[in-house]
Amino acid sequence: MLLNKMRRKLLLGNWKMNKLASEAREFALASKPLAELAKKNNIDLGVAPTYLSLAATKEAASKDMIVAAQNVHFNPSGAFTGEVSIPMLQEFGIDWVIIGHSERRAYDNETNQKCHDKMKALFANHMVPVYCVGETLQEFEEGRTKEVVGRQIREGLEGFTAEECKDLVVAYEPVWSIGTGKNASSEIAQDICKFVRETLRELIGDTADKIRVLYGGSVKPVNVKEYLSCPDVDGALVGGASLKIDSYEELLRNIL
Ligand code: 13P
């Protein structure tokens, strides 16, 4: 319990492929009082816009708002058509990046090895990965959740030191609960987030107690509090319910 209190709550919106830059800017401006409210209550608040909206969001948002990228390449530059590098993000003051989201794993061949390479580059640049893990519906039904999530954690983070991982965030997002309205129960969320922490402990020892583990998958204002009441759930990664400022505000107010 004491250890849980050491970890600041984190509410992060993943906008996926939504919002024009103008809309992102409008949201960012409207979110300024929320960033202040979050700060007062020791909560970290953020959003992850598309690459093209990062600059507008960063410029318009409170400096206390985390503005995260949804992806990055592990090379600093080169012949990688369509990719964006760490220095390009840093130029805009972006130092958080979502890695290994299940949509990228499913549609863009984002393997555990690729996630590892990306996190290695992020750690070398003192940036914060939000490393997403989670099982498919079939894996869930076959009772293989821990096998899959354990492998994602071990292969993704293999060889990193506790010092490198100290700011890491992990998000457990069961694929079957993303955008489906089918929530994992808070018992499942707690069980797997605890398992994530135990697996982290094998890799980085007691630093695992400092790592924030989020739940994601159909988180809404109505259920966010229940998830965050679980001892090993330190926050939420929210898709759909983070897109409208009113709903985003409600998510925050419900966890104050
Ligand atoms: P939803 O909240 O829309 O289910 O999306 C979850 C998610 O994928 C966040 O990264």
PDB file of C-alpha atoms and ligand atoms in Angstrom:
ATOM      1  CA  MET A   1       0.000   0.000   0.000  1.00  0.00           C
ATOM      2  CA  LEU A   2       2.787   2.342   0.962  1.00  0.00           C
ATOM      3  CA  LEU A   3       4.639   1.378  -2.209  1.00  0.00           C
ATOM      4  CA  ASN A   4       1.527   1.967  -4.257  1.00  0.00           C
ATOM      5  CA  LYS A   5       1.328   5.478  -2.895  1.00  0.00           C
ATOM      6  CA  MET A   6       4.893   6.097  -4.081  1.00  0.00           C
ATOM      7  CA  ARG A   7       3.669   5.845  -7.642  1.00  0.00           C
ATOM      8  CA  ARG A   8       1.926   8.883  -9.113  1.00  0.00           C
ATOM      9  CA  LYS A   9      -1.298   8.158 -10.924  1.00  0.00           C
ATOM     10  CA  LEU A  10      -1.095   8.538 -14.690  1.00  0.00           C
ATOM     11  CA  LEU A  11      -3.960   9.204 -17.084  1.00  0.00           C
ATOM     12  CA  LEU A  12      -2.875   9.078 -20.720  1.00  0.00           C
ATOM     13  CA  GLY A  13      -5.126   9.518 -23.742  1.00  0.00           C
ATOM     14  CA  ASN A  14      -4.146   7.681 -26.898  1.00  0.00           C
ATOM     15  CA  TRP A  15      -5.766   9.518 -29.774  1.00  0.00           C
ATOM     16  CA  LYS A  16      -4.696   6.928 -32.346  1.00  0.00           C
ATOM     17  CA  MET A  17      -5.436   8.174 -35.913  1.00  0.00           C
ATOM     18  CA  ASN A  18      -7.886  10.842 -34.815  1.00  0.00           C
ATOM     19  CA  LYS A  19      -7.975  14.644 -34.791  1.00  0.00           C
ATOM     20  CA  LEU A  20      -6.677  17.194 -37.271  1.00  0.00           C
ATOM     21  CA  ALA A  21      -3.885  19.381 -35.927  1.00  0.00           C
ATOM     22  CA  SER A  22      -6.404  22.211 -35.528  1.00  0.00           C
ATOM     23  CA  GLU A  23      -8.631  19.960 -33.406  1.00  0.00           C
ATOM     24  CA  ALA A  24      -5.682  18.770 -31.339  1.00  0.00           C
ATOM     25  CA  ARG A  25      -4.716  22.377 -30.679  1.00  0.00           C
ATOM     26  CA  GLU A  26      -8.244  23.252 -29.616  1.00  0.00           C
ATOM     27  CA  PHE A  27      -8.280  20.304 -27.196  1.00  0.00           C
ATOM     28  CA  ALA A  28      -4.863  21.246 -25.842  1.00  0.00           C
ATOM     29  CA  LEU A  29      -5.991  24.787 -25.115  1.00  0.00           C
ATOM     30  CA  ALA A  30      -9.161  23.548 -23.412  1.00  0.00           C
ATOM     31  CA  SER A  31      -7.132  21.100 -21.309  1.00  0.00           C
ATOM     32  CA  LYS A  32      -5.013  23.762 -19.604  1.00  0.00           C
ATOM     33  CA  PRO A  33      -7.143  23.997 -16.434  1.00  0.00           C
ATOM     34  CA  LEU A  34      -7.237  20.188 -16.293  1.00  0.00           C
ATOM     35  CA  ALA A  35      -3.459  19.998 -16.320  1.00  0.00           C
ATOM     36  CA  GLU A  36      -3.442  22.387 -13.385  1.00  0.00           C
ATOM     37  CA  LEU A  37      -6.057  20.343 -11.539  1.00  0.00           C
ATOM     38  CA  ALA A  38      -4.131  17.139 -12.177  1.00  0.00           C
ATOM     39  CA  LYS A  39      -0.891  18.667 -10.925  1.00  0.00           C
ATOM     40  CA  LYS A  40      -2.554  19.872  -7.730  1.00  0.00           C
ATOM     41  CA  ASN A  41      -3.750  16.320  -7.114  1.00  0.00           C
ATOM     42  CA  ASN A  42      -0.413  14.655  -7.924  1.00  0.00           C
ATOM     43  CA  ILE A  43      -1.705  13.067 -11.084  1.00  0.00           C
ATOM     44  CA  ASP A  44       0.246  12.972 -14.353  1.00  0.00           C
ATOM     45  CA  LEU A  45      -1.983  13.805 -17.291  1.00  0.00           C
ATOM     46  CA  GLY A  46      -1.224  13.432 -20.962  1.00  0.00           C
ATOM     47  CA  VAL A  47      -2.272  12.744 -24.524  1.00  0.00           C
ATOM     48  CA  ALA A  48      -0.664  11.017 -27.486  1.00  0.00           C
ATOM     49  CA  PRO A  49      -1.595  12.760 -30.749  1.00  0.00           C
ATOM     50  CA  THR A  50      -0.505  11.756 -34.267  1.00  0.00           C
ATOM     51  CA  TYR A  51       2.932  12.903 -35.383  1.00  0.00           C
ATOM     52  CA  LEU A  52       1.398  15.728 -37.411  1.00  0.00           C
ATOM     53  CA  SER A  53      -0.411  17.108 -34.359  1.00  0.00           C
ATOM     54  CA  LEU A  54       2.444  16.836 -31.871  1.00  0.00           C
ATOM     55  CA  ALA A  55       3.824  20.333 -32.456  1.00  0.00           C
ATOM     56  CA  ALA A  56       0.422  22.051 -32.291  1.00  0.00           C
ATOM     57  CA  THR A  57      -0.522  20.114 -29.155  1.00  0.00           C
ATOM     58  CA  LYS A  58       2.778  20.718 -27.410  1.00  0.00           C
ATOM     59  CA  GLU A  59       2.668  24.401 -28.216  1.00  0.00           C
ATOM     60  CA  ALA A  60      -0.918  24.953 -27.044  1.00  0.00           C
ATOM     61  CA  ALA A  61      -0.974  22.668 -23.969  1.00  0.00           C
ATOM     62  CA  SER A  62       0.114  23.428 -20.430  1.00  0.00           C
ATOM     63  CA  LYS A  63       3.780  22.675 -19.847  1.00  0.00           C
ATOM     64  CA  ASP A  64       2.588  20.182 -17.232  1.00  0.00           C
ATOM     65  CA  MET A  65       0.741  18.138 -19.836  1.00  0.00           C
ATOM     66  CA  ILE A  66       2.567  15.067 -21.128  1.00  0.00           C
ATOM     67  CA  VAL A  67       2.513  15.034 -24.913  1.00  0.00           C
ATOM     68  CA  ALA A  68       3.548  11.604 -26.163  1.00  0.00           C
ATOM     69  CA  ALA A  69       4.248  10.233 -29.636  1.00  0.00           C
ATOM     70  CA  GLN A  70       2.486   7.020 -30.685  1.00  0.00           C
ATOM     71  CA  ASN A  71       5.582   5.480 -32.270  1.00  0.00           C
ATOM     72  CA  VAL A  72       9.221   6.166 -33.160  1.00  0.00           C
ATOM     73  CA  HIS A  73      12.020   4.576 -35.188  1.00  0.00           C
ATOM     74  CA  PHE A  74      15.098   3.259 -33.394  1.00  0.00           C
ATOM     75  CA  ASN A  75      17.597   4.780 -35.837  1.00  0.00           C
ATOM     76  CA  PRO A  76      18.453   8.464 -35.493  1.00  0.00           C
ATOM     77  CA  SER A  77      18.235   9.085 -39.276  1.00  0.00           C
ATOM     78  CA  GLY A  78      18.587   7.294 -42.576  1.00  0.00           C
ATOM     79  CA  ALA A  79      16.773   5.623 -45.440  1.00  0.00           C
ATOM     80  CA  PHE A  80      13.564   4.662 -43.622  1.00  0.00           C
ATOM     81  CA  THR A  81      10.726   6.061 -45.676  1.00  0.00           C
ATOM     82  CA  GLY A  82       7.718   7.087 -43.626  1.00  0.00           C
ATOM     83  CA  GLU A  83       9.470   6.914 -40.272  1.00  0.00           C
ATOM     84  CA  VAL A  84      10.206   9.523 -37.587  1.00  0.00           C
ATOM     85  CA  SER A  85      13.283   9.503 -35.339  1.00  0.00           C
ATOM     86  CA  ILE A  86      14.016  10.347 -31.730  1.00  0.00           C
ATOM     87  CA  PRO A  87      15.925  13.584 -32.513  1.00  0.00           C
ATOM     88  CA  MET A  88      12.933  14.723 -34.595  1.00  0.00           C
ATOM     89  CA  LEU A  89      10.669  14.256 -31.577  1.00  0.00           C
ATOM     90  CA  GLN A  90      13.163  15.867 -29.241  1.00  0.00           C
ATOM     91  CA  GLU A  91      13.292  18.966 -31.410  1.00  0.00           C
ATOM     92  CA  PHE A  92       9.661  19.519 -30.432  1.00  0.00           C
ATOM     93  CA  GLY A  93      10.200  18.727 -26.763  1.00  0.00           C
ATOM     94  CA  ILE A  94       8.540  15.297 -26.974  1.00  0.00           C
ATOM     95  CA  ASP A  95      10.071  12.803 -24.563  1.00  0.00           C
ATOM     96  CA  TRP A  96       7.340  10.184 -24.099  1.00  0.00           C
ATOM     97  CA  VAL A  97       6.554   7.513 -26.707  1.00  0.00           C
ATOM     98  CA  ILE A  98       4.003   4.678 -26.820  1.00  0.00           C
ATOM     99  CA  ILE A  99       5.754   1.466 -27.873  1.00  0.00           C
ATOM    100  CA  GLY A 100       4.231  -1.813 -29.034  1.00  0.00           C
ATOM    101  CA  HIS A 101       0.573  -0.830 -29.059  1.00  0.00           C
ATOM    102  CA  SER A 102      -1.460  -3.881 -30.069  1.00  0.00           C
ATOM    103  CA  GLU A 103      -2.675  -2.100 -33.199  1.00  0.00           C
ATOM    104  CA  ARG A 104       0.937  -1.633 -34.282  1.00  0.00           C
ATOM    105  CA  ARG A 105       1.752  -5.220 -33.307  1.00  0.00           C
ATOM    106  CA  ALA A 106      -1.201  -6.416 -35.410  1.00  0.00           C
ATOM    107  CA  TYR A 107      -0.955  -4.130 -38.454  1.00  0.00           C
ATOM    108  CA  ASP A 108       2.680  -3.027 -38.565  1.00  0.00           C
ATOM    109  CA  ASN A 109       4.602  -6.116 -37.552  1.00  0.00           C
ATOM    110  CA  GLU A 110       5.795  -4.553 -34.296  1.00  0.00           C
ATOM    111  CA  THR A 111       7.560  -7.516 -32.695  1.00  0.00           C
ATOM    112  CA  ASN A 112       8.943  -7.791 -29.170  1.00  0.00           C
ATOM    113  CA  GLN A 113      12.412  -7.427 -30.721  1.00  0.00           C
ATOM    114  CA  LYS A 114      11.445  -4.209 -32.496  1.00  0.00           C
ATOM    115  CA  CYS A 115       9.943  -2.875 -29.265  1.00  0.00           C
ATOM    116  CA  HIS A 116      13.208  -3.758 -27.543  1.00  0.00           C
ATOM    117  CA  ASP A 117      15.260  -1.867 -30.140  1.00  0.00           C
ATOM    118  CA  LYS A 118      13.008   1.163 -29.839  1.00  0.00           C
ATOM    119  CA  MET A 119      13.139   1.180 -26.039  1.00  0.00           C
ATOM    120  CA  LYS A 120      16.928   0.800 -26.124  1.00  0.00           C
ATOM    121  CA  ALA A 121      17.144   3.955 -28.224  1.00  0.00           C
ATOM    122  CA  LEU A 122      14.643   5.757 -25.974  1.00  0.00           C
ATOM    123  CA  PHE A 123      16.529   4.833 -22.794  1.00  0.00           C
ATOM    124  CA  ALA A 124      19.799   6.006 -24.374  1.00  0.00           C
ATOM    125  CA  ASN A 125      18.095   9.356 -24.938  1.00  0.00           C
ATOM    126  CA  HIS A 126      16.534   9.545 -21.463  1.00  0.00           C
ATOM    127  CA  MET A 127      13.024   9.296 -22.878  1.00  0.00           C
ATOM    128  CA  VAL A 128      10.015   7.499 -21.441  1.00  0.00           C
ATOM    129  CA  PRO A 129       8.511   4.481 -23.228  1.00  0.00           C
ATOM    130  CA  VAL A 130       4.937   3.478 -22.501  1.00  0.00           C
ATOM    131  CA  TYR A 131       5.367  -0.197 -23.352  1.00  0.00           C
ATOM    132  CA  CYS A 132       2.077  -1.877 -24.280  1.00  0.00           C
ATOM    133  CA  VAL A 133       1.483  -5.563 -23.687  1.00  0.00           C
ATOM    134  CA  GLY A 134      -1.618  -7.720 -23.884  1.00  0.00           C
ATOM    135  CA  GLU A 135      -3.105 -10.925 -25.229  1.00  0.00           C
ATOM    136  CA  THR A 136      -5.538 -11.537 -28.079  1.00  0.00           C
ATOM    137  CA  LEU A 137      -9.021 -12.948 -27.515  1.00  0.00           C
ATOM    138  CA  GLN A 138      -7.883 -16.393 -28.624  1.00  0.00           C
ATOM    139  CA  GLU A 139      -4.921 -16.336 -26.245  1.00  0.00           C
ATOM    140  CA  PHE A 140      -7.215 -15.178 -23.438  1.00  0.00           C
ATOM    141  CA  GLU A 141      -9.702 -17.962 -24.135  1.00  0.00           C
ATOM    142  CA  GLU A 142      -6.904 -20.517 -24.191  1.00  0.00           C
ATOM    143  CA  GLY A 143      -5.757 -19.317 -20.765  1.00  0.00           C
ATOM    144  CA  ARG A 144      -2.408 -18.127 -22.150  1.00  0.00           C
ATOM    145  CA  THR A 145      -2.511 -14.513 -20.948  1.00  0.00           C
ATOM    146  CA  LYS A 146       0.415 -14.772 -18.535  1.00  0.00           C
ATOM    147  CA  GLU A 147       2.523 -16.760 -20.977  1.00  0.00           C
ATOM    148  CA  VAL A 148       2.015 -14.091 -23.686  1.00  0.00           C
ATOM    149  CA  VAL A 149       2.357 -11.046 -21.460  1.00  0.00           C
ATOM    150  CA  GLY A 150       5.356 -12.565 -19.646  1.00  0.00           C
ATOM    151  CA  ARG A 151       7.112 -13.099 -22.974  1.00  0.00           C
ATOM    152  CA  GLN A 152       6.302  -9.559 -24.148  1.00  0.00           C
ATOM    153  CA  ILE A 153       7.796  -8.150 -20.955  1.00  0.00           C
ATOM    154  CA  ARG A 154      10.881 -10.379 -20.957  1.00  0.00           C
ATOM    155  CA  GLU A 155      11.716 -10.061 -24.655  1.00  0.00           C
ATOM    156  CA  GLY A 156      10.900  -6.366 -24.777  1.00  0.00           C
ATOM    157  CA  LEU A 157      12.986  -5.457 -21.744  1.00  0.00           C
ATOM    158  CA  GLU A 158      15.711  -8.087 -21.753  1.00  0.00           C
ATOM    159  CA  GLY A 159      19.125  -6.808 -20.749  1.00  0.00           C
ATOM    160  CA  PHE A 160      18.080  -3.336 -19.602  1.00  0.00           C
ATOM    161  CA  THR A 161      19.328  -2.206 -16.219  1.00  0.00           C
ATOM    162  CA  ALA A 162      17.130  -1.037 -13.361  1.00  0.00           C
ATOM    163  CA  GLU A 163      18.609   2.427 -13.839  1.00  0.00           C
ATOM    164  CA  GLU A 164      17.597   2.481 -17.519  1.00  0.00           C
ATOM    165  CA  CYS A 165      14.077   1.312 -16.686  1.00  0.00           C
ATOM    166  CA  LYS A 166      13.429   3.664 -13.793  1.00  0.00           C
ATOM    167  CA  ASP A 167      10.985   5.897 -15.734  1.00  0.00           C
ATOM    168  CA  LEU A 168       9.460   3.137 -17.837  1.00  0.00           C
ATOM    169  CA  VAL A 169       5.671   2.853 -17.950  1.00  0.00           C
ATOM    170  CA  VAL A 170       3.965  -0.428 -18.892  1.00  0.00           C
ATOM    171  CA  ALA A 171       0.380  -0.587 -20.153  1.00  0.00           C
ATOM    172  CA  TYR A 172      -1.568  -3.832 -19.973  1.00  0.00           C
ATOM    173  CA  GLU A 173      -4.153  -3.709 -22.735  1.00  0.00           C
ATOM    174  CA  PRO A 174      -5.975  -6.959 -23.486  1.00  0.00           C
ATOM    175  CA  VAL A 175      -6.584  -6.811 -27.237  1.00  0.00           C
ATOM    176  CA  TRP A 176     -10.128  -8.150 -26.841  1.00  0.00           C
ATOM    177  CA  SER A 177     -11.092  -5.167 -24.707  1.00  0.00           C
ATOM    178  CA  ILE A 178      -9.774  -2.398 -26.965  1.00  0.00           C
ATOM    179  CA  GLY A 179     -12.485  -0.367 -28.628  1.00  0.00           C
ATOM    180  CA  THR A 180     -14.978  -3.183 -28.057  1.00  0.00           C
ATOM    181  CA  GLY A 181     -16.729  -1.958 -24.932  1.00  0.00           C
ATOM    182  CA  LYS A 182     -15.868  -5.401 -23.457  1.00  0.00           C
ATOM    183  CA  ASN A 183     -13.949  -4.553 -20.346  1.00  0.00           C
ATOM    184  CA  ALA A 184     -11.579  -6.809 -18.565  1.00  0.00           C
ATOM    185  CA  SER A 185     -12.911  -6.988 -15.024  1.00  0.00           C
ATOM    186  CA  SER A 186     -10.961  -5.060 -12.408  1.00  0.00           C
ATOM    187  CA  GLU A 187      -9.948  -8.469 -10.972  1.00  0.00           C
ATOM    188  CA  ILE A 188      -8.342  -9.432 -14.277  1.00  0.00           C
ATOM    189  CA  ALA A 189      -6.700  -6.007 -14.586  1.00  0.00           C
ATOM    190  CA  GLN A 190      -5.279  -6.296 -11.065  1.00  0.00           C
ATOM    191  CA  ASP A 191      -4.139  -9.892 -11.557  1.00  0.00           C
ATOM    192  CA  ILE A 192      -2.265  -9.161 -14.786  1.00  0.00           C
ATOM    193  CA  CYS A 193      -0.857  -5.787 -13.695  1.00  0.00           C
ATOM    194  CA  LYS A 194       0.473  -7.545 -10.571  1.00  0.00           C
ATOM    195  CA  PHE A 195       1.905 -10.280 -12.793  1.00  0.00           C
ATOM    196  CA  VAL A 196       3.577  -7.588 -14.940  1.00  0.00           C
ATOM    197  CA  ARG A 197       5.194  -6.161 -11.813  1.00  0.00           C
ATOM    198  CA  GLU A 198       6.351  -9.603 -10.641  1.00  0.00           C
ATOM    199  CA  THR A 199       7.883 -10.243 -14.059  1.00  0.00           C
ATOM    200  CA  LEU A 200       9.551  -6.830 -13.944  1.00  0.00           C
ATOM    201  CA  ARG A 201      10.940  -7.741 -10.524  1.00  0.00           C
ATOM    202  CA  GLU A 202      12.731 -10.754 -12.059  1.00  0.00           C
ATOM    203  CA  LEU A 203      14.412  -8.371 -14.500  1.00  0.00           C
ATOM    204  CA  ILE A 204      15.104  -5.224 -12.489  1.00  0.00           C
ATOM    205  CA  GLY A 205      14.600  -6.145  -8.844  1.00  0.00           C
ATOM    206  CA  ASP A 206      12.852  -3.751  -6.499  1.00  0.00           C
ATOM    207  CA  THR A 207      12.814  -0.977  -9.096  1.00  0.00           C
ATOM    208  CA  ALA A 208       9.669  -2.844 -10.221  1.00  0.00           C
ATOM    209  CA  ASP A 209       7.863  -1.175  -7.307  1.00  0.00           C
ATOM    210  CA  LYS A 210       8.513   2.223  -8.877  1.00  0.00           C
ATOM    211  CA  ILE A 211       7.304   1.337 -12.366  1.00  0.00           C
ATOM    212  CA  ARG A 212       3.834   2.522 -13.234  1.00  0.00           C
ATOM    213  CA  VAL A 213       1.605  -0.156 -14.724  1.00  0.00           C
ATOM    214  CA  LEU A 214      -1.509   1.104 -16.508  1.00  0.00           C
ATOM    215  CA  TYR A 215      -4.658  -0.677 -17.601  1.00  0.00           C
ATOM    216  CA  GLY A 216      -6.136   0.075 -21.019  1.00  0.00           C
ATOM    217  CA  GLY A 217      -9.156  -1.229 -22.911  1.00  0.00           C
ATOM    218  CA  SER A 218     -12.618   0.399 -22.928  1.00  0.00           C
ATOM    219  CA  VAL A 219     -11.770   2.618 -19.956  1.00  0.00           C
ATOM    220  CA  LYS A 220     -14.586   5.143 -19.523  1.00  0.00           C
ATOM    221  CA  PRO A 221     -15.455   7.772 -16.918  1.00  0.00           C
ATOM    222  CA  VAL A 222     -17.853   5.267 -15.353  1.00  0.00           C
ATOM    223  CA  ASN A 223     -15.236   2.551 -14.715  1.00  0.00           C
ATOM    224  CA  VAL A 224     -11.927   4.405 -14.413  1.00  0.00           C
ATOM    225  CA  LYS A 225     -12.111   4.708 -10.638  1.00  0.00           C
ATOM    226  CA  GLU A 226     -12.647   0.999 -10.147  1.00  0.00           C
ATOM    227  CA  TYR A 227      -9.507   0.175 -12.133  1.00  0.00           C
ATOM    228  CA  LEU A 228      -7.412   2.712 -10.296  1.00  0.00           C
ATOM    229  CA  SER A 229      -8.567   1.359  -6.941  1.00  0.00           C
ATOM    230  CA  CYS A 230      -6.632  -1.839  -7.678  1.00  0.00           C
ATOM    231  CA  PRO A 231      -3.313  -1.863  -5.820  1.00  0.00           C
ATOM    232  CA  ASP A 232      -1.215  -2.666  -8.900  1.00  0.00           C
ATOM    233  CA  VAL A 233      -3.047  -0.469 -11.415  1.00  0.00           C
ATOM    234  CA  ASP A 234      -1.384   2.935 -11.389  1.00  0.00           C
ATOM    235  CA  GLY A 235      -3.304   4.594 -14.160  1.00  0.00           C
ATOM    236  CA  ALA A 236      -5.115   4.214 -17.448  1.00  0.00           C
ATOM    237  CA  LEU A 237      -4.316   4.367 -21.145  1.00  0.00           C
ATOM    238  CA  VAL A 238      -7.540   5.530 -22.757  1.00  0.00           C
ATOM    239  CA  GLY A 239      -8.557   5.548 -26.410  1.00  0.00           C
ATOM    240  CA  GLY A 240     -12.109   6.538 -27.323  1.00  0.00           C
ATOM    241  CA  ALA A 241     -13.033   8.223 -24.050  1.00  0.00           C
ATOM    242  CA  SER A 242     -10.029  10.566 -24.294  1.00  0.00           C
ATOM    243  CA  LEU A 243     -11.087  12.165 -27.559  1.00  0.00           C
ATOM    244  CA  LYS A 244     -13.707  14.610 -26.270  1.00  0.00           C
ATOM    245  CA  ILE A 245     -12.614  17.149 -23.708  1.00  0.00           C
ATOM    246  CA  ASP A 246     -15.733  16.641 -21.569  1.00  0.00           C
ATOM    247  CA  SER A 247     -15.186  12.923 -21.272  1.00  0.00           C
ATOM    248  CA  TYR A 248     -11.453  13.430 -20.699  1.00  0.00           C
ATOM    249  CA  GLU A 249     -12.273  15.872 -17.893  1.00  0.00           C
ATOM    250  CA  GLU A 250     -14.690  13.358 -16.375  1.00  0.00           C
ATOM    251  CA  LEU A 251     -12.019  10.648 -16.454  1.00  0.00           C
ATOM    252  CA  LEU A 252      -9.711  12.932 -14.509  1.00  0.00           C
ATOM    253  CA  ARG A 253     -12.332  14.144 -12.031  1.00  0.00           C
ATOM    254  CA  ASN A 254     -13.352  10.580 -11.280  1.00  0.00           C
ATOM    255  CA  ILE A 255      -9.856   9.651 -10.104  1.00  0.00           C
ATOM    256  CA  LEU A 256      -9.054  12.762  -8.040  1.00  0.00           C
TER     257      LEU A 256
HETATM  258  P1  13P B   1     -10.217   2.188 -26.035  1.00  0.00           P
HETATM  259  O1  13P B   1     -10.155   2.964 -24.743  1.00  0.00           O
HETATM  260  O2  13P B   1     -10.886   2.955 -27.143  1.00  0.00           O
HETATM  261  O3  13P B   1     -10.729   0.814 -25.836  1.00  0.00           O
HETATM  262  O4  13P B   1      -8.684   2.039 -26.532  1.00  0.00           O
HETATM  263  C1  13P B   1      -7.751   1.563 -25.647  1.00  0.00           C
HETATM  264  C2  13P B   1      -6.411   1.731 -26.238  1.00  0.00           C
HETATM  265  O5  13P B   1      -6.050   1.039 -27.176  1.00  0.00           O
HETATM  266  C3  13P B   1      -5.530   2.759 -25.683  1.00  0.00           C
HETATM  267  O6  13P B   1      -4.233   2.635 -26.161  1.00  0.00           O
END
